[in-house]
Amino acid sequence: MNSDPADTFRQEARELLEQLEQGLLDLEHNPDDADLVNAVFRALHTIKGSGAMFGFADVAAFVHEFETAFDKVRKGLSPITDALVAVALDAKDHIHALIEAPDAAEGAGEPILFALRQIVDGDDAFPAAPMAMPAPADDVPLEPTGKWRVRFMLPTDALVHGTNPMLLLGEIADLGPTEITAFVDNVPTLDVIDPEHCNLGWQVDIEHADPTAALDDVFMFLKDGMELSIEPLAIAAAAEPELAPAAETILDILAEETEAEALAAELAPIAKSSKQPAREQKEKPEAAASTSMRVPAERLDELMDKVGELVIAQARLSQLAAQSSDLNLKTVAEELERLSSGLRDTTMGIRMVPIGSIFSRFRRLVHDLSRELDKDIEFITTGEETELDKTMIERLADPLVHLIRNSVDHGLESAEQRIKAGKPAKGTVKLSAVYAGAEVAISVTDDGAGLNADRIRKKAEEQGLITPETRLADQELYQLIFAPGFSTASAVTSLSGRGVGMDVVKRTIDGLRGKIELSTRPGEGTTMTLRLPLTLAIIEGMLIRVGNGRYSIPLSAVEECVELPAEVATHSRGRNFLDIRGSLVPFLRLRDLLDIPGEPDAHQKVVIISSGEGRTGLVVDQIIGNNQTVIKQLSKLHSGLETFSGATILGDGAVALILDTSRLVSFGQAHEEKFRSTGKVAA
């Protein structure tokens, strides 16, 4: 293995820290959920054990103190409060800092631990060991006897995960003189026994000054799911003077180990046949879990590039086969087309990631903003299972942060204002994702005051974006919030006021070939919806020809194709609407927009595409057909051509530009307005 073990630990620790954060945030809303408390404790315990194993001593030491304090919560000795969750989240951040940059985080942990223990037990010192000792009975002397009674029962699935109870008992026996007995009351009869389940329990009387810390190390990876008690022998004997476990001593067990193994081997077929259905059901989820593996993102990118090249080669082969009369060549081309199409879909599926992987991190953002702004906020997420290309997921994080911060800071009113308006004091921010055809729609909705058109207009006039005479519809006015430097905040704070947040959102979404839709109702709230393509790598396109140039239109934007009426084709200007089944659809002539010389074909076609909330027609000379379009980015020299989202290589080696339909329509409308204005002036 060439991978660094420390990097492996960091990767696993990030997942555990994410689980820890989600568990703590869930506890804030469900403080009485014992399962959540145990999940948080397990995450802490695993980080501590793995940190110690991989040499992260500072991490293990800090998490040990964190775990020690949280153990009181698990035992019900300290309640879950908002203050406890806040400090625990700070502790989680410090653990992350210790893992990623140990030197930078040095010395920052003690104040967090001090605040944590103040909340948990009101004391500035932790107990000497993580296990609290029970109070001695009145008739038992307080002096330590040096003898302890340990009782434990392993998790039922301990044997399945490779735990050997004999080795554990041997480690305990190494600590000092011991007397070990086993509890067999829970062992089922032979006809129903499952040899993979651990049904035994053990009692160990040991002579030791204080075996608590040593036993903690023995059961490091089992403690969370097992039953364990440690008491001074005198106290245990006083509590249960007539305890008589029904078992042999450990000496007898060790002496008969070989016979036990032989008996187990002899009984295994019997147990297997009696428990076969249950075991088969049990093995299925385990098999599913073992099929997943981590793959570096760079390898997926490289695989996607290779598949893209294969798609281009396949398109070229299909074109050659179409021009040939060789049946064998046609057969091979069809087979390769089928295989490359399947490989393309599989590769794209590998790159798809549930959007919930970034949704979860925004819970912490809303939690922190709620405390900072003193607003009571309920954060709701839906559609976490919706999948999107991993490159889209990575680039979506920042825009969504800005949208959520905007909703919390500008959208939601204070509790007093909400009550005066007849709303609940607690505001709501909802983050959702749904499939919308070949797109994914991600919405951020708040139930705040909504956008104030008058205030936006006033600010826009102050910043020179519009003049007092400019007439804009409300929807056009709302789009001004995405202008660079625009902000309606009266003062610059740590959250808003600089006018860069929504500008970042707009530029990022445009770079992803997406679009932003905004709807608002005064006094009721605002919804901002991001519409994004599923992938940025390979798309289905419609190949068209205008003049001698070929272009590709994303097939997801195409609704239908119609013939351009002869009477409309004769007018180069003026009439730019088509009557399609009783509905007027505006159209744009690509030959004019792209300034292509020459005369148009006699029978032009119109490709009807969806643009925003309406439909627009694009007049072309010829519709060639559909093709798999591998998107290649334009060079820096051509990156300013906003009407094109990229280029693709055709089967004959020629390059076809990919039309960005939304920007093309906007450009076309501006072009038409300019023409009308120029025409009026000339007249």
XYZ file of C-alpha atoms in Angstrom, residues 155-521:
367
model
C -22.456 -7.410 21.895
C -24.300 -10.297 20.263
C -22.488 -9.656 16.965
C -19.007 -9.536 18.543
C -18.012 -12.929 17.123
C -19.132 -11.940 13.612
C -16.768 -8.963 13.724
C -13.789 -11.074 14.755
C -13.755 -10.595 18.525
C -12.216 -13.495 20.466
C -13.510 -13.518 24.083
C -10.655 -15.795 25.149
C -8.093 -13.155 24.117
C -9.983 -10.475 26.045
C -10.077 -12.650 29.140
C -6.376 -13.335 28.707
C -5.648 -9.570 28.638
C -7.668 -9.101 31.816
C -5.835 -11.993 33.467
C -2.515 -10.264 32.684
C -3.533 -7.342 34.908
C -3.271 -9.365 38.108
C -4.566 -12.414 39.988
C -8.058 -13.140 38.719
C -10.951 -15.501 39.212
C -13.104 -15.729 36.103
C -16.516 -17.316 35.783
C -18.997 -17.333 32.897
C -22.756 -16.730 32.877
C -24.615 -19.231 30.726
C -28.218 -18.385 31.613
C -28.761 -16.651 28.252
C -27.432 -19.505 26.123
C -30.359 -20.914 24.066
C -31.045 -24.579 23.522
C -29.224 -26.491 20.814
C -32.145 -26.530 18.362
C -32.309 -22.713 18.124
C -28.746 -21.639 18.917
C -26.919 -19.402 16.451
C -23.180 -20.140 16.724
C -22.384 -16.639 15.430
C -24.136 -14.938 18.354
C -22.343 -14.351 21.624
C -24.749 -15.273 24.429
C -22.247 -15.645 27.288
C -21.448 -13.164 30.024
C -18.447 -13.112 32.372
C -17.615 -12.094 35.896
C -14.002 -11.370 36.789
C -12.731 -10.830 40.348
C -9.323 -9.180 40.051
C -6.683 -7.879 42.423
C -5.543 -4.469 41.166
C -5.109 -0.946 42.508
C -7.609 0.473 39.996
C -8.206 -1.482 36.749
C -10.623 1.072 35.253
C -8.224 2.693 32.783
C -6.676 -0.647 31.788
C -10.093 -2.185 31.143
C -11.034 0.839 29.101
C -8.142 -0.039 26.779
C -9.095 -3.740 26.693
C -12.664 -2.973 25.594
C -11.755 0.098 23.480
C -13.623 -1.038 20.359
C -16.450 -2.887 22.127
C -17.394 -0.705 25.054
C -20.206 1.207 23.354
C -22.281 -1.848 22.503
C -21.576 -4.009 25.540
C -22.731 -4.212 29.137
C -19.930 -3.451 31.589
C -19.774 -2.738 35.298
C -16.709 -2.232 37.527
C -17.074 -2.140 41.323
C -14.888 -2.726 44.360
C -15.357 -6.336 45.369
C -16.579 -5.407 48.848
C -19.339 -3.201 47.451
C -20.396 -5.797 44.878
C -20.451 -8.550 47.483
C -22.515 -6.382 49.839
C -25.019 -5.622 47.078
C -25.362 -9.284 45.965
C -24.105 -11.559 48.761
C -25.630 -14.700 47.275
C -24.363 -14.324 43.714
C -23.657 -17.758 42.250
C -22.927 -17.723 38.519
C -23.588 -20.989 36.843
C -20.347 -21.609 34.984
C -16.968 -23.225 35.027
C -13.856 -21.311 35.997
C -11.607 -19.874 33.348
C -8.987 -22.490 34.149
C -11.420 -25.217 33.208
C -12.389 -23.358 30.022
C -8.768 -22.876 28.989
C -8.022 -26.517 29.699
C -10.927 -27.667 27.546
C -10.469 -25.147 24.717
C -9.481 -27.791 22.176
C -12.491 -29.950 23.011
C -14.766 -26.889 22.775
C -13.443 -26.030 19.323
C -14.013 -29.590 18.148
C -17.540 -29.548 19.575
C -18.288 -26.218 17.912
C -17.082 -27.566 14.571
C -19.268 -30.633 15.048
C -22.342 -28.577 15.947
C -21.876 -25.918 13.253
C -23.684 -27.840 10.439
C -26.632 -28.502 12.727
C -26.880 -24.868 13.751
C -26.456 -23.728 10.172
C -29.333 -25.854 8.926
C -31.641 -24.735 11.756
C -30.830 -21.032 11.313
C -30.210 -20.838 7.588
C -33.038 -18.406 6.662
C -32.131 -15.939 9.394
C -28.448 -16.075 8.529
C -29.157 -15.530 4.847
C -31.178 -12.423 5.688
C -28.387 -11.227 7.919
C -25.678 -11.736 5.320
C -27.393 -9.666 2.657
C -26.839 -6.206 4.200
C -23.293 -7.177 5.114
C -22.574 -8.144 1.516
C -24.043 -4.835 0.316
C -21.928 -2.865 2.744
C -18.742 -4.587 1.648
C -19.255 -3.676 -2.026
C -18.545 0.043 -1.559
C -15.042 1.437 -1.808
C -13.302 4.807 -1.869
C -11.916 5.998 -5.193
C -9.941 9.245 -5.622
C -11.880 11.906 -7.516
C -9.000 12.320 -9.971
C -9.477 8.748 -11.185
C -13.164 9.370 -11.834
C -12.290 12.493 -13.822
C -9.762 10.534 -15.853
C -12.298 7.767 -16.467
C -14.838 10.334 -17.625
C -12.302 11.822 -20.052
C -11.563 8.376 -21.509
C -15.267 7.635 -21.917
C -15.681 10.974 -23.656
C -12.952 10.105 -26.120
C -14.585 6.712 -26.669
C -17.918 8.384 -27.445
C -16.225 10.617 -30.028
C -14.467 7.610 -31.632
C -17.739 5.680 -31.674
C -19.513 8.585 -33.398
C -16.808 8.619 -36.058
C -17.103 4.873 -36.572
C -20.895 5.153 -36.884
C -20.474 7.846 -39.528
C -18.022 5.702 -41.514
C -20.337 2.699 -41.215
C -23.258 4.765 -42.530
C -21.233 5.590 -45.640
C -20.169 1.979 -46.173
C -22.022 -1.027 -47.542
C -20.054 -3.485 -45.389
C -22.591 -5.258 -43.155
C -19.900 -6.475 -40.766
C -18.740 -2.909 -40.223
C -22.313 -1.773 -39.592
C -22.808 -4.577 -37.070
C -19.624 -3.717 -35.182
C -20.558 -0.013 -35.190
C -24.009 -0.759 -33.751
C -22.553 -3.037 -31.080
C -19.925 -0.468 -30.132
C -22.601 2.231 -29.981
C -24.652 0.101 -27.578
C -21.641 -0.650 -25.379
C -20.342 2.929 -25.333
C -23.803 4.227 -24.469
C -24.037 1.793 -21.542
C -20.521 2.635 -20.401
C -21.326 6.347 -20.601
C -24.447 5.941 -18.439
C -22.585 3.772 -15.925
C -19.683 6.212 -15.670
C -22.031 9.135 -15.234
C -23.853 7.150 -12.548
C -20.571 6.625 -10.685
C -20.027 10.380 -10.683
C -23.500 11.080 -9.320
C -23.567 11.993 -5.623
C -26.640 12.494 -3.375
C -27.075 16.195 -2.798
C -27.686 15.420 0.873
C -23.887 15.240 1.215
C -23.807 19.054 1.181
C -27.288 19.658 2.641
C -26.173 18.318 6.017
C -23.415 20.907 6.458
C -25.930 23.773 6.235
C -27.609 22.676 9.458
C -24.557 23.872 11.344
C -24.601 27.132 9.371
C -28.232 27.842 10.307
C -27.534 26.837 13.924
C -24.652 29.325 14.195
C -26.557 32.095 12.397
C -29.535 31.551 14.673
C -27.376 32.151 17.746
C -25.493 35.058 16.194
C -28.642 36.917 15.039
C -30.775 35.838 18.007
C -33.434 34.411 15.707
C -35.314 31.188 16.374
C -35.084 29.264 13.094
C -36.364 25.888 11.960
C -34.298 24.456 9.124
C -36.019 21.874 6.918
C -34.376 19.840 4.148
C -36.106 17.628 1.584
C -34.910 15.683 -1.435
C -31.505 14.754 0.024
C -31.508 11.602 -2.110
C -31.547 13.643 -5.344
C -28.311 12.941 -7.220
C -26.122 15.414 -9.069
C -22.741 15.236 -10.765
C -19.926 15.455 -8.219
C -18.400 18.488 -9.924
C -21.725 20.281 -9.589
C -21.942 19.327 -5.913
C -18.492 20.737 -5.214
C -19.256 24.079 -6.876
C -22.730 24.429 -5.361
C -21.597 24.771 -1.746
C -20.680 28.479 -1.879
C -23.817 29.663 -3.738
C -26.077 27.809 -1.317
C -24.217 29.290 1.665
C -24.884 32.791 0.312
C -28.549 32.044 -0.400
C -29.151 30.615 3.071
C -27.317 33.474 4.785
C -29.370 35.919 2.726
C -32.633 34.223 3.734
C -31.699 34.166 7.420
C -30.244 37.689 7.586
C -32.446 39.648 5.161
C -35.492 37.425 4.743
C -36.509 36.364 8.247
C -37.710 39.056 10.620
C -36.968 39.192 14.333
C -39.291 37.346 16.702
C -40.992 40.622 17.757
C -41.636 41.656 14.148
C -42.996 38.223 13.270
C -45.395 38.245 16.212
C -46.630 41.721 15.247
C -47.233 40.471 11.712
C -49.270 37.537 13.036
C -46.612 34.927 12.296
C -45.055 32.312 14.582
C -42.005 33.599 16.440
C -39.913 30.809 14.907
C -38.943 31.414 11.300
C -38.557 28.664 8.725
C -35.912 28.152 6.061
C -36.462 25.224 3.700
C -33.839 23.705 1.424
C -35.176 21.263 -1.157
C -34.069 19.459 -4.298
C -36.192 17.736 -6.955
C -35.689 16.347 -10.433
C -37.164 18.524 -13.177
C -36.703 16.626 -16.435
C -33.005 16.632 -17.316
C -32.378 19.239 -14.614
C -32.288 19.432 -10.851
C -34.162 22.271 -9.159
C -32.699 23.339 -5.805
C -34.834 25.814 -3.859
C -34.160 27.942 -0.782
C -37.437 29.166 0.713
C -38.079 31.368 3.737
C -41.303 32.581 5.321
C -39.940 36.052 5.967
C -41.019 39.517 4.831
C -40.291 38.990 1.133
C -38.456 41.370 -1.174
C -39.238 45.087 -0.979
C -39.425 46.380 -4.571
C -39.372 50.050 -3.537
C -36.276 49.566 -1.397
C -34.481 47.649 -4.156
C -35.321 50.368 -6.676
C -34.092 53.117 -4.357
C -30.777 51.342 -3.789
C -30.387 50.629 -7.503
C -30.891 54.301 -8.298
C -28.399 55.311 -5.602
C -25.776 52.982 -7.095
C -26.468 54.150 -10.663
C -27.745 50.782 -11.889
C -30.949 52.402 -13.178
C -32.302 55.918 -13.540
C -35.508 57.259 -11.963
C -37.081 57.205 -15.425
C -36.304 53.525 -16.037
C -39.453 51.417 -16.086
C -38.995 47.839 -14.911
C -41.415 45.082 -14.032
C -41.082 43.655 -10.508
C -39.371 40.495 -11.769
C -36.812 42.566 -13.675
C -36.304 44.752 -10.625
C -35.717 41.733 -8.374
C -32.946 40.530 -10.703
C -30.942 43.617 -9.724
C -30.038 41.978 -6.407
C -27.625 39.806 -8.402
C -25.731 42.833 -9.733
C -22.094 43.170 -8.547
C -21.806 45.326 -5.430
C -25.576 45.551 -4.884
C -26.821 45.321 -1.287
C -29.843 46.669 0.581
C -28.119 46.333 3.971
C -27.820 49.651 5.807
C -24.484 48.719 7.390
C -21.642 46.319 6.715
C -21.606 43.402 9.180
C -19.891 40.045 9.363
C -22.872 38.594 7.486
C -23.873 41.121 4.848
C -23.549 44.599 3.431
C -20.677 44.284 0.947
C -22.803 43.283 -2.028
C -20.716 40.287 -3.116
C -22.852 37.324 -2.010
C -25.597 37.256 -4.637
C -23.129 38.268 -7.347
C -21.109 35.137 -6.492
C -24.274 33.061 -6.748
C -25.119 34.447 -10.183
C -21.634 33.987 -11.627
C -21.275 30.448 -10.257
C -24.672 29.276 -11.508
C -24.026 30.798 -14.935
C -20.718 28.923 -15.025
C -22.632 25.695 -14.340
C -24.970 26.345 -17.308
C -27.793 26.852 -14.872
C -30.282 29.606 -14.191
C -31.823 31.309 -11.153
C -35.547 31.836 -10.699
C -36.837 34.169 -8.014
C -40.359 34.493 -6.657
C -41.515 36.527 -3.683
C -44.729 37.574 -1.977
